[in-house]
Structures are given as structure tokens and as C-alpha cells.
mmCIF file of C-alpha atoms and ligand atoms in Angstrom:
data_model
loop_
_atom_site.group_PDB
_atom_site.id
_atom_site.type_symbol
_atom_site.label_atom_id
_atom_site.label_comp_id
_atom_site.label_asym_id
_atom_site.label_seq_id
_atom_site.Cartn_x
_atom_site.Cartn_y
_atom_site.Cartn_z
ATOM 1 C CA ALA A 100 42.748 -111.978 23.178
ATOM 2 C CA GLN A 101 44.424 -108.734 23.170
ATOM 3 C CA LYS A 102 48.057 -109.195 22.220
ATOM 4 C CA SER A 103 48.788 -107.108 19.812
ATOM 5 C CA ILE A 104 49.571 -103.985 20.379
ATOM 6 C CA ALA A 105 49.424 -102.968 16.777
ATOM 7 C CA GLY A 106 49.260 -99.316 15.294
ATOM 8 C CA VAL A 107 46.199 -100.289 13.315
ATOM 9 C CA PRO A 108 43.605 -97.408 13.483
ATOM 10 C CA GLY A 109 40.615 -98.837 15.895
ATOM 11 C CA GLY A 110 42.430 -101.329 17.035
ATOM 12 C CA ILE A 111 44.082 -102.729 20.552
ATOM 13 C CA GLU A 112 46.369 -99.902 21.591
ATOM 14 C CA ARG A 113 48.123 -97.888 24.190
ATOM 15 C CA THR A 114 47.927 -94.247 24.942
ATOM 16 C CA PHE A 115 49.572 -91.969 27.375
ATOM 17 C CA ILE A 116 47.230 -89.967 29.651
ATOM 18 C CA ALA A 117 47.959 -87.655 32.383
ATOM 19 C CA VAL A 118 46.224 -85.643 34.794
ATOM 20 C CA LYS A 119 48.542 -82.653 35.076
ATOM 21 C CA PRO A 120 49.431 -80.843 38.270
ATOM 22 C CA ASP A 121 46.067 -78.631 38.649
ATOM 23 C CA GLY A 122 44.115 -81.519 37.981
ATOM 24 C CA THR A 123 45.526 -83.137 40.935
ATOM 25 C CA GLN A 124 45.215 -80.048 43.212
ATOM 26 C CA ARG A 125 41.627 -79.888 42.516
ATOM 27 C CA PHE A 126 40.924 -83.596 43.775
ATOM 28 C CA LEU A 127 40.287 -84.651 39.919
ATOM 29 C CA ILE A 128 42.270 -88.072 39.827
ATOM 30 C CA GLY A 129 39.409 -90.370 40.617
ATOM 31 C CA GLU A 130 37.269 -88.500 38.210
ATOM 32 C CA ILE A 131 39.631 -89.215 35.422
ATOM 33 C CA ILE A 132 40.386 -92.551 36.248
ATOM 34 C CA LYS A 133 36.771 -93.252 36.311
ATOM 35 C CA ARG A 134 35.989 -91.837 32.937
ATOM 36 C CA PHE A 135 38.609 -94.330 31.158
ATOM 37 C CA GLU A 136 37.928 -97.455 33.324
ATOM 38 C CA THR A 137 34.184 -97.127 33.577
ATOM 39 C CA LYS A 138 34.204 -96.379 29.489
ATOM 40 C CA GLY A 139 36.062 -100.260 29.249
ATOM 41 C CA TYR A 140 39.962 -99.103 29.192
ATOM 42 C CA LYS A 141 42.389 -100.773 30.961
ATOM 43 C CA LEU A 142 44.820 -98.928 33.274
ATOM 44 C CA VAL A 143 48.067 -100.751 32.534
ATOM 45 C CA ALA A 144 50.651 -97.837 34.178
ATOM 46 C CA ILE A 145 50.778 -95.657 36.877
ATOM 47 C CA LYS A 146 52.593 -93.303 38.827
ATOM 48 C CA ALA A 147 52.831 -89.854 40.926
ATOM 49 C CA ILE A 148 55.602 -87.859 39.315
ATOM 50 C CA VAL A 149 57.775 -84.688 39.230
ATOM 51 C CA PRO A 150 58.821 -84.062 36.132
ATOM 52 C CA SER A 151 62.176 -82.447 35.375
ATOM 53 C CA ARG A 152 62.792 -79.753 33.096
ATOM 54 C CA THR A 153 64.007 -82.117 30.564
ATOM 55 C CA LEU A 154 61.402 -84.753 30.381
ATOM 56 C CA ALA A 155 58.746 -81.867 30.253
ATOM 57 C CA GLU A 156 60.680 -80.195 27.418
ATOM 58 C CA LYS A 157 60.865 -83.370 25.691
ATOM 59 C CA HIS A 158 57.195 -83.976 26.131
ATOM 60 C CA TYR A 159 56.019 -80.585 24.891
ATOM 61 C CA GLU A 160 58.976 -80.438 22.149
ATOM 62 C CA ASP A 161 56.544 -79.669 19.451
ATOM 63 C CA LEU A 162 55.309 -77.083 21.020
ATOM 64 C CA LYS A 163 58.782 -75.610 21.747
ATOM 65 C CA GLY A 164 58.945 -71.976 20.330
ATOM 66 C CA ARG A 165 55.418 -70.919 21.099
ATOM 67 C CA PRO A 166 54.679 -68.160 23.360
ATOM 68 C CA PHE A 167 52.964 -70.522 26.209
ATOM 69 C CA PHE A 168 56.427 -72.877 26.398
ATOM 70 C CA ASN A 169 57.802 -71.961 29.133
ATOM 71 C CA GLY A 170 54.672 -71.213 31.524
ATOM 72 C CA LEU A 171 53.487 -74.860 30.355
ATOM 73 C CA VAL A 172 56.808 -76.228 31.680
ATOM 74 C CA LYS A 173 56.626 -74.399 34.521
ATOM 75 C CA TYR A 174 53.013 -75.587 35.398
ATOM 76 C CA MET A 175 54.036 -79.160 34.639
ATOM 77 C CA THR A 176 57.094 -79.204 36.585
ATOM 78 C CA SER A 177 56.466 -76.989 40.157
ATOM 79 C CA GLY A 178 56.080 -79.519 42.204
ATOM 80 C CA ALA A 179 52.790 -77.518 43.935
ATOM 81 C CA ALA A 180 51.417 -81.152 42.721
ATOM 82 C CA PRO A 181 52.472 -84.133 40.788
ATOM 83 C CA VAL A 182 51.498 -85.614 37.450
ATOM 84 C CA ILE A 183 49.491 -88.551 37.418
ATOM 85 C CA ALA A 184 51.263 -90.374 34.655
ATOM 86 C CA MET A 185 49.037 -93.566 33.417
ATOM 87 C CA VAL A 186 48.840 -95.707 30.394
ATOM 88 C CA TRP A 187 45.577 -96.884 29.258
ATOM 89 C CA GLU A 188 44.774 -99.722 26.796
ATOM 90 C CA GLY A 189 41.949 -100.550 24.643
ATOM 91 C CA LYS A 190 40.105 -100.839 21.631
ATOM 92 C CA ASP A 191 41.006 -97.189 19.688
ATOM 93 C CA VAL A 192 42.041 -95.913 23.215
ATOM 94 C CA ILE A 193 44.312 -93.140 21.487
ATOM 95 C CA ARG A 194 41.177 -91.317 19.563
ATOM 96 C CA GLN A 195 38.550 -92.278 21.881
ATOM 97 C CA GLY A 196 41.093 -90.662 24.785
ATOM 98 C CA ARG A 197 41.159 -87.807 23.177
ATOM 99 C CA ARG A 198 37.389 -87.534 22.490
ATOM 100 C CA LEU A 199 36.722 -88.311 26.333
ATOM 101 C CA ILE A 200 39.243 -85.269 27.037
ATOM 102 C CA GLY A 201 37.809 -82.683 24.482
ATOM 103 C CA ALA A 202 39.505 -80.145 22.929
ATOM 104 C CA THR A 203 42.150 -78.334 24.191
ATOM 105 C CA ASN A 204 40.741 -74.700 25.023
ATOM 106 C CA PRO A 205 38.247 -76.178 27.552
ATOM 107 C CA LEU A 206 35.674 -73.059 26.694
ATOM 108 C CA GLU A 207 35.717 -75.055 22.947
ATOM 109 C CA ALA A 208 35.319 -78.556 24.939
ATOM 110 C CA GLN A 209 31.835 -80.195 24.760
ATOM 111 C CA PRO A 210 30.057 -80.942 28.329
ATOM 112 C CA GLY A 211 30.158 -84.505 29.050
ATOM 113 C CA THR A 212 33.768 -84.232 28.019
ATOM 114 C CA ILE A 213 36.955 -84.064 30.626
ATOM 115 C CA ARG A 214 37.592 -80.687 29.913
ATOM 116 C CA GLY A 215 33.991 -79.501 28.905
ATOM 117 C CA ASP A 216 32.874 -80.523 32.845
ATOM 118 C CA PHE A 217 36.009 -79.628 34.933
ATOM 119 C CA CYS A 218 37.703 -76.924 33.430
ATOM 120 C CA ILE A 219 37.662 -72.747 32.026
ATOM 121 C CA SER A 220 41.056 -72.561 31.031
ATOM 122 C CA VAL A 221 43.690 -73.156 28.198
ATOM 123 C CA GLY A 222 46.184 -72.968 30.492
ATOM 124 C CA ARG A 223 45.026 -74.878 33.133
ATOM 125 C CA ASN A 224 43.271 -77.863 31.194
ATOM 126 C CA ILE A 225 43.740 -80.656 33.720
ATOM 127 C CA ILE A 226 44.550 -83.494 31.274
ATOM 128 C CA HIS A 227 46.717 -84.476 28.845
ATOM 129 C CA GLY A 228 46.070 -87.560 25.666
ATOM 130 C CA SER A 229 48.146 -88.429 23.243
ATOM 131 C CA ASP A 230 47.354 -87.332 20.163
ATOM 132 C CA SER A 231 48.623 -90.012 17.835
ATOM 133 C CA PHE A 232 50.030 -93.796 17.514
ATOM 134 C CA GLU A 233 53.185 -92.073 17.314
ATOM 135 C CA SER A 234 52.804 -89.662 20.273
ATOM 136 C CA ALA A 235 52.019 -92.346 22.122
ATOM 137 C CA GLU A 236 54.675 -94.476 21.656
ATOM 138 C CA LYS A 237 57.234 -91.712 22.404
ATOM 139 C CA GLU A 238 55.062 -90.379 25.181
ATOM 140 C CA ILE A 239 54.695 -93.567 27.027
ATOM 141 C CA GLY A 240 58.836 -94.219 26.574
ATOM 142 C CA LEU A 241 59.553 -91.217 27.962
ATOM 143 C CA TRP A 242 57.370 -91.310 31.328
ATOM 144 C CA PHE A 243 57.497 -95.186 31.581
ATOM 145 C CA GLY A 244 60.254 -97.984 31.660
ATOM 146 C CA LYS A 245 59.080 -101.017 30.317
ATOM 147 C CA SER A 246 58.620 -102.652 33.741
ATOM 148 C CA GLU A 247 56.610 -100.229 34.644
ATOM 149 C CA VAL A 248 53.710 -101.293 32.158
ATOM 150 C CA ILE A 249 52.101 -103.984 33.191
ATOM 151 C CA GLU A 250 49.882 -106.912 30.925
ATOM 152 C CA TRP A 251 47.171 -108.452 32.661
ATOM 153 C CA GLU A 252 43.747 -109.502 31.346
ATOM 154 C CA PHE A 253 40.661 -108.520 32.652
ATOM 155 C CA GLY A 254 38.390 -111.304 34.180
ATOM 156 C CA ASN A 255 35.285 -110.318 32.297
ATOM 157 C CA ALA A 256 36.869 -109.499 28.765
ATOM 158 C CA GLU A 257 34.156 -111.162 26.810
ATOM 159 C CA TRP A 258 31.524 -108.590 28.319
ATOM 160 C CA VAL A 259 33.712 -105.417 27.543
ATOM 161 C CA THR A 260 35.107 -106.610 23.956
ATOM 162 C CA ALA A 261 33.105 -108.821 22.276
ATOM 163 C CA ASP A 262 31.501 -107.206 18.967
ATOM 164 C CA ASN A 263 29.011 -110.130 18.458
HETATM 165 P P1 GDP B 530 46.449 -81.316 23.730
HETATM 166 O O1 GDP B 530 47.131 -81.847 23.139
HETATM 167 O O2 GDP B 530 45.141 -81.300 23.516
HETATM 168 O O3 GDP B 530 46.869 -80.542 25.130
HETATM 169 O O4 GDP B 530 46.741 -79.642 23.162
HETATM 170 P P2 GDP B 530 48.322 -79.266 22.904
HETATM 171 O O5 GDP B 530 49.195 -80.562 22.049
HETATM 172 O O6 GDP B 530 47.848 -78.285 21.612
HETATM 173 O O7 GDP B 530 48.797 -77.953 23.608
HETATM 174 C C1 GDP B 530 49.494 -78.918 25.151
HETATM 175 C C2 GDP B 530 49.427 -78.066 26.368
HETATM 176 O O8 GDP B 530 49.554 -76.785 25.810
HETATM 177 C C3 GDP B 530 47.454 -77.419 26.463
HETATM 178 O O9 GDP B 530 47.071 -79.201 26.793
HETATM 179 C C4 GDP B 530 47.756 -76.159 27.292
HETATM 180 O O10 GDP B 530 48.377 -76.832 28.085
HETATM 181 C C5 GDP B 530 49.084 -75.991 26.312
HETATM 182 N N1 GDP B 530 48.241 -74.745 25.538
HETATM 183 C C6 GDP B 530 48.210 -75.032 24.021
HETATM 184 N N2 GDP B 530 47.657 -73.763 23.887
HETATM 185 C C7 GDP B 530 47.958 -72.929 24.710
HETATM 186 C C8 GDP B 530 47.610 -71.639 24.625
HETATM 187 O O11 GDP B 530 47.272 -71.015 23.902
HETATM 188 N N3 GDP B 530 47.367 -70.906 25.840
HETATM 189 C C9 GDP B 530 48.396 -71.590 27.116
HETATM 190 N N4 GDP B 530 48.228 -70.482 28.106
HETATM 191 N N5 GDP B 530 48.488 -72.673 27.044
HETATM 192 C C10 GDP B 530 48.278 -73.467 26.187
HETATM 193 MG MG1 MG B 531 48.921 -82.443 22.454
#
């Protein structure tokens, strides 16, 4: 059973994934969900949200002071389209999520990754994913209340997760 959400690399984890407003505008929500869903991960929270400036600034607080910070916050909060905020759960999902997403600069992202397949600009790279266990915990707590994250089990869990 997948009960423990441990901070063990390679263990059952949760990560925060968000379709950014450009991904929403470009009709890529379904495609992005599909990548995680068909890989074998479990969607445990999802909502459409226009983040407040405070939320966006907290989310990206590590980047405060970078030349693109203000533009980044404006892009995330404009309301021209919502952010699709999600929590995905599964084996090694934090690291694997980053691999599915690809490099920050889409021009460096491998074909086959989400950014490698669907975008060309670092300022419009369509998706966010937590980069560590610590950032995943922080980001899930920022974007979701506890009751918004749903515990459920795959009916076919053995077919997805068995190692033998
Ligand atoms: P990520 O974890 O791969 O999303 O990358 P970072 O945490 O380094 O940066 C967060 C986000 O800031 C990126 O996804 C981009 O949207 C944006 N960003 C990062 N570097 C640049 C840059 O050089 N120029 C611009 N315009 N945006 C950037
Ligand atoms: Mg990051």
C-alpha cells in the first residue's frame, strides 16, 4: 500500500505541478495531464486559480532579485488565463516530474519532454514542477489546503507499481 509519503528519494512522494497561463491559453492542459497520468502517477489535487501577487511572489521567492522576477510574477498573475495547479503522487514523482517537464530553457529541453515538445521561450515555458522534496512540501502547502488533497487508491495499483 502507498501510505507513507516519505521524504526518501525514490519513494512515494507528492509534487506540485502547475500549467502556467500560457499552457492554459495554448490548450495544453489535457496534454500535460496526460503525460503524468499515463506515466503512472496519481492526481490527488487540481484547481484553476489566478494566483494573487503575494502567492506568486512566495512561490518564486528564491528568484527575488533576478532581472526577470517582476515579469515572471506579472505573467503568472495576469488573469488572462488561470494557472492549473495540481498535486501528483507516486514513486519518485518529484525527480521524474522534472524529467517529464525538461530543461527550464525550452531550447535546451530534449524532444519528448513537455517543454521540449511544446514551447520555445524560457519566459513562456508553460509548466512548473517542484525541484526537491522541500520545495514540493512548501509549494503544496502554499497552493492547497489540506482538505483539497484527496487520498485515493488505484483500482489497478498492482499493474502500475509492482516491482516483481
Ligand atoms: P524551473 O524550475 O525549471 O521552472 O526554473 P527556475 O526555477 O530556474 O525558474 C522559474 C521560472 O522563471 C522558469 O520556469 C521561467 O518561467 C522563469 N525564468 C527562469 N529563468 C528565466 C530567464 O532567464 N528569463 C525569463 N524571462 N524567465 C526565466
Ligand atoms: Mg524552479
